[in-house]
Every structure is written in structure tokens, then in C-alpha cells.
């Protein structure tokens, strides 16, 4: 079976789509170097470097999509969307509604996200909840190479703006470019199944808005995305040794969220733990609870999320981002009752 | 300048030893610009820095041990280990860094606005690269500073590169003309010559202090380590045999793969990559005259004994700084 690294899979799916659809173009800072393998195959007209002018090239990407192209606009990092959010918030997300459903902006915004390699709080955010908050934006966060390629293909076929987030801890090239810089003496906690894995011979689009069950258990459901899925799976393994069996649901898409799958798996266990690398307040973790309540599911709830600006110091960063220890502690408290252990965990 | 150079070489060592985890952008090569400007700062002045701010903070008088301990993420570092190298802040020095390209523009404008009210006669310096000149927020801040006659010195450290992209390929017009178009006087200076920067900076900063509004100082430089440590293009240029196979095999495969552009367009794509690599291989870093510290050393050779004494003293100072910085983490 064919296997690939995470970013390699995305680029491979992108190449397949570009060969079939001449309307797909790539633009972004340093794209000629970063996507060099696509540049030499599809030429500089379709693989374009941009100046450091995010408002201009993202805004142009949105409008080019409205006018018939299928642009993939790459941001250096999701954090930098702060510079140019207007193009998404006030334009891409609203075209369809404003035009009475007659016009849309099928742009794919591809951006590395996430932390775990010591780059500080301005370069390691997740922000998917912030983006998914805006009606009209679709937000996908794959956790394996197979999902990454398949969802990229789906994003390219989708009739509207899609934010495609690529976790840097899973990406062989981003982690080398922004983290190690070729050094052998720095270590990052990379989940191997997320960074490298089997991929199909030919890419097929995966459905946007469909979650996947990663493992099944009876005592609680852990819901997550991206690297969080792998942390949850590791936690599920450790919990299993202590007699607690967990279901792990990989949402894969933040917006639209797979409500059906969510309600179904949580109904089965009656307990849900959301593991979200994005900020805790007003985000995905709260949304999960709201949906379950609206749908009348009876459940107990807890969450492990990022609560503050991500610290630069590696040890503090590891404690701030959802880690296996925090997940296990909260899971045990959820299953065995909110007693002493949870109070201790919160006090840390 | 020499202190800053040795200080940043110490940072480089910490990075190569794995004691700094993520990105590290050094200011080696731009010391003459920083030193020439910062020498004229007064107590009430402020600084808006980019992702490459360690040299400026060091020269402004921030404790170097605190900087190094911050870069290693220690709780007793400059920002308690919370900020890191792209987000170094010193309230005491009115100095703020940011990892967002162009953010030095609005920050300096805001610092200068506060100065108008609270610290008359004080000015704000914004340090940024030529890549940032294409960032909207910087251009908008230049206009704002011009319209409000804010006391800002906009310093463009022009190394010709926007990360791995050659700036000239993606920049329309002339940077000085751009500033002038916004009503800001633009002055060119040789950023490799510390005396020239010192003299020009003195002149323009006096003008700014007299309330005449912002000035744009355009200074050339060569970043000796490229955009950041581990910079891909420099790695290829320095160790082509080690780096090239990993890059060229998938590149060739993609170039030959059926489906996609015609040969002419494919060749044009290949040319773009080769051009970026070649201009790094024809490395201006190899020419000592592009290093402001070497230039200063040449000038100071006239009193070689004193120069040697100076170098020995500074080397010892930085060695001591490094030793203190590497002391145990307080429990």
C-alpha cells in the first residue's frame, strides 16, 4: 500500500486536482520555494509567489474565485489571518448570502496551524473555532495523511470558501522549516500515525462535515480534531489499561460539524470529553455541549483545551496545549465522578 | 556593534545546541543600522521592533542575560519565558517586538502619538525590512504619521529579500518614492557603514524632534544568516551535496510527470527556483565588505593595539553573559 507524509499527501492531492482542473491556481508568500514540486510541473502562472501583503492577495484570491478561478491561497500561518481577516469575514463568507445564493467564492485558504515546537503565542494558535464562528466559512482540520489529501480534494470541489488547516506538528516540511531547521538535537512530540500513513492509489474526495470513529469504547466519548485526536487515542490506550474504555471521535470538519455522529456516539456512552487545542472559551468545546443539549442527548461533560496565550517556554507550552496526562485525568474524573482528582487537576 | 555580534553568535550557539526550540532570526549584518540609530535615542524615546529585535534591545541596554534566559524559556527571562524571541517586550525601555510583518509601523505611530501627549520631544523608531514595505498596515501607518506629523523614524533595513523571495520581483516602484508620495522625506544611507548611519541618523532624528513629522531612513544590509537560522536557501548554498539530492529528486520527478503545463512553462518554473538558489550561492555574505563589523574592524585597525584590547574585553564580557545565562533554572 502506498504511504505518504502529511504535507506530501496534501500536495499530491493538489497536483492530481491541478492536472485535471486548469482553474486551480496557488498563491502565497514563498510559494515558489515551498511548493517547488508543483511549480516545476504547473508553471509560474499557476504557482505564484506573493509579496508580504496578506490583505491584498487573500482579498484577490476571494475575488478571483468569484470570477471563475479556484485559487488555493496559502497563509504562512493561520495566526497571520489576523492581518487580513476582512477578506474572509466580510467578503468570502458573505458573497453567497448577499447575492441571494446566486454567487459564491470557492476559494481554499490553506494555513499551517497549531503548536508544540516552541514558536510562541503569535505563531502557534489553532483558531479554527474563531473561523468556524463566522457563518459561510467551512473549516476542515485533518489528522492523517489520507484525510488531508481527501479533504483537500473535497475543498477544491466545494462551492464556497473552505479553510484548510494543516497542523505543523503533523507536517514534515513545516516542522523542519519553522522548528528544527535541520537540527537533530530538538525533539517534538509528533504523533507518528498522523505524520505518516497509508494513502489511496488515486485520491478521491472525502465528504466535508463527516466525522470518523477512531476507536470504540463504552465509558466515555472523546471528541477532538487534528493532533488532539492522536493525544486522545494515546489517552484511550492508557485509560484502557486502567479499565476505562473510551470512544474517540475525530470530527475532521469543524464547520459544518457532524451533529449526527456526535449525538450518536455520545448517546452510547453518556459522557463526553472534548479535547480542543483551540482556546477553551466561546469555541468548539462549548459548541459541542450546546449541540448535544439542543438535540436532547443526556450526558456528562468535561473538556481539555488551551486556556491562555500559548507560552514560549517549551515545558509551559506542553502543559498549556492539551496533553495526554490532562486528558487522562479529566477522563477519569468524568467516569469516576467529579471528586478530588478533578479539583487537583484544575488547581495545577 | 561587536558586542551585539558576539552576543548574537552566542544565541546562534544556543540554537544549534538545541536550547532554543523554534525559529530564531538573527540581526547579524544589520548592526551598523541599529547601532547608528540607537546611539541617538534618549530616555523617553520608544522602539517598535520586528521579529529580529534582539540586537536592538541589547544595544538599547536591556540586560543580555535576561534576553538569553528568555530565549531559552526560563521563568526568570526578560518576559518570564512567555514571549520568546519574536515577542520580546521591555516596558521599562518602551520597546515592543512583534512577529507579525509590518506591525512595527502602527506600533511606532502609537508610541509617537502617546509621546505627543505625554513626552514632548520624544520620538519613536520603527525597524522593519524591505519585505514589510508591502504590508498594508505599514503603509497606512506611514500615511497616519505623515498626516498627524507624528515623530516617527521609519527605518527600512533593506536586505533585498522577503523571506525566500527576492523583493525586487514582487515590489512595484521605488521604496523612497513611496515614502515621498505619502509626504515623508526619504533618506538613503549605506547601512554597512556605521559612521554614515550615525551621522545621517543624528541629522534626521534632530529634524523629527523639532516636530517636522516622520522621516523614512532607507538602509541596505546583508543578513549573514539569511532570514533565520537553518535558512533553507543558505543550507543549499553552503552544503549543496548534502541538501540537493533531497530536493532535486522529487523536483525532477514532478518536472517530468505527465499532466500539467507545457515544457516552456515548466522550464520557467524551474528557472525561478534555480535563480533563488543561485543568487544565494553568489552569496554577498562571502564578501567581507558586506559585513559592517568587518568594515568597522578595518577602520579601527589604525590603532590595532586598542582594537585588540577592545575585542578581548568584549569577548570576555559576552562569555560571562553566556555563562550567567546558562546557570541553573531557579526552582
XYZ file of C-alpha atoms in Angstrom, chain A residues 128-260:
133
model
C -10.492 27.045 13.996
C -13.230 27.975 16.440
C -12.733 31.663 15.673
C -13.075 30.957 11.947
C -15.942 28.468 12.284
C -17.846 31.105 14.263
C -18.400 33.012 11.010
C -21.434 31.788 9.035
C -20.456 30.986 5.471
C -16.997 29.579 6.172
C -16.219 25.870 6.017
C -13.333 24.776 8.235
C -11.554 21.420 7.929
C -8.802 20.062 10.193
C -7.435 16.684 9.048
C -5.482 14.411 11.372
C -3.930 11.855 8.986
C -2.284 11.987 5.542
C -5.210 10.084 3.970
C -7.744 12.540 5.384
C -5.566 15.503 4.499
C -5.369 14.559 0.812
C -9.012 13.533 0.563
C -10.275 16.648 2.293
C -8.070 18.874 0.147
C -9.672 17.350 -2.926
C -13.117 17.904 -1.414
C -12.242 21.501 -0.559
C -11.229 22.087 -4.179
C -14.600 20.826 -5.373
C -16.641 22.686 -2.765
C -18.798 25.587 -3.878
C -17.766 28.099 -1.240
C -14.819 29.224 0.883
C -13.001 26.440 2.737
C -10.313 26.983 5.351
C -7.966 24.004 5.259
C -5.824 23.814 8.388
C -2.618 21.811 8.340
C -1.215 21.090 11.788
C 2.502 21.879 11.883
C 3.281 19.025 14.249
C 1.976 16.604 11.600
C 3.675 18.352 8.703
C 7.145 17.053 7.878
C 8.056 20.163 5.916
C 6.616 22.881 8.170
C 8.180 21.335 11.243
C 11.541 21.287 9.531
C 11.138 24.796 8.111
C 9.879 26.512 11.279
C 11.032 24.190 14.022
C 14.166 22.115 13.751
C 15.775 23.965 10.821
C 17.629 20.746 10.064
C 18.847 20.229 13.640
C 18.906 16.717 15.087
C 19.025 17.796 18.726
C 15.497 19.158 19.154
C 12.562 16.869 19.842
C 8.886 17.390 19.276
C 6.056 15.116 20.361
C 4.940 14.175 16.858
C 2.154 11.568 16.637
C 3.594 9.059 14.120
C 0.210 7.886 12.767
C -0.667 11.493 11.954
C 2.617 12.416 10.346
C 2.907 9.421 8.020
C 0.412 6.851 6.855
C -1.365 4.919 4.123
C -2.969 6.837 1.273
C -5.132 5.690 -1.654
C -3.607 4.963 -5.080
C -5.753 7.718 -6.558
C -7.247 10.494 -4.472
C -10.996 10.600 -4.000
C -12.717 13.471 -2.215
C -13.780 12.742 1.368
C -17.097 14.170 2.499
C -16.824 17.522 4.250
C -18.788 17.543 7.511
C -18.345 13.844 8.262
C -16.665 12.679 11.443
C -14.798 9.371 11.792
C -14.790 6.980 14.708
C -11.150 6.266 15.575
C -11.847 3.745 18.347
C -14.883 2.494 20.225
C -15.446 2.182 23.949
C -18.236 2.181 26.469
C -17.399 4.551 29.273
C -16.860 7.893 27.575
C -16.564 9.603 24.202
C -13.548 11.761 23.500
C -14.212 14.254 20.717
C -11.301 16.009 19.024
C -9.598 17.217 15.840
C -6.068 17.413 14.436
C -3.232 16.493 16.783
C -5.800 16.295 19.598
C -7.163 13.100 18.030
C -3.790 11.407 18.455
C -3.432 12.649 22.025
C -6.940 11.286 22.681
C -6.068 7.902 21.159
C -2.966 7.653 23.305
C -5.037 8.596 26.356
C -7.656 5.982 25.406
C -4.918 3.345 25.340
C -3.678 4.327 28.806
C -7.214 4.547 30.172
C -7.904 1.089 28.800
C -5.144 -0.293 30.994
C -6.989 1.188 33.963
C -10.294 -0.342 32.986
C -11.866 2.688 31.331
C -12.846 2.224 27.715
C -13.151 5.273 25.508
C -14.596 6.090 22.113
C -12.569 8.598 20.106
C -14.425 10.646 17.523
C -12.354 12.596 15.004
C -14.548 15.489 13.860
C -12.299 16.285 10.849
C -14.559 19.215 9.969
C -15.304 21.993 12.458
C -17.862 23.739 10.279
C -20.211 22.166 9.389
C -19.970 19.921 12.443
C -21.169 16.319 12.139
C -24.056 16.587 14.603
C -25.472 13.168 13.753
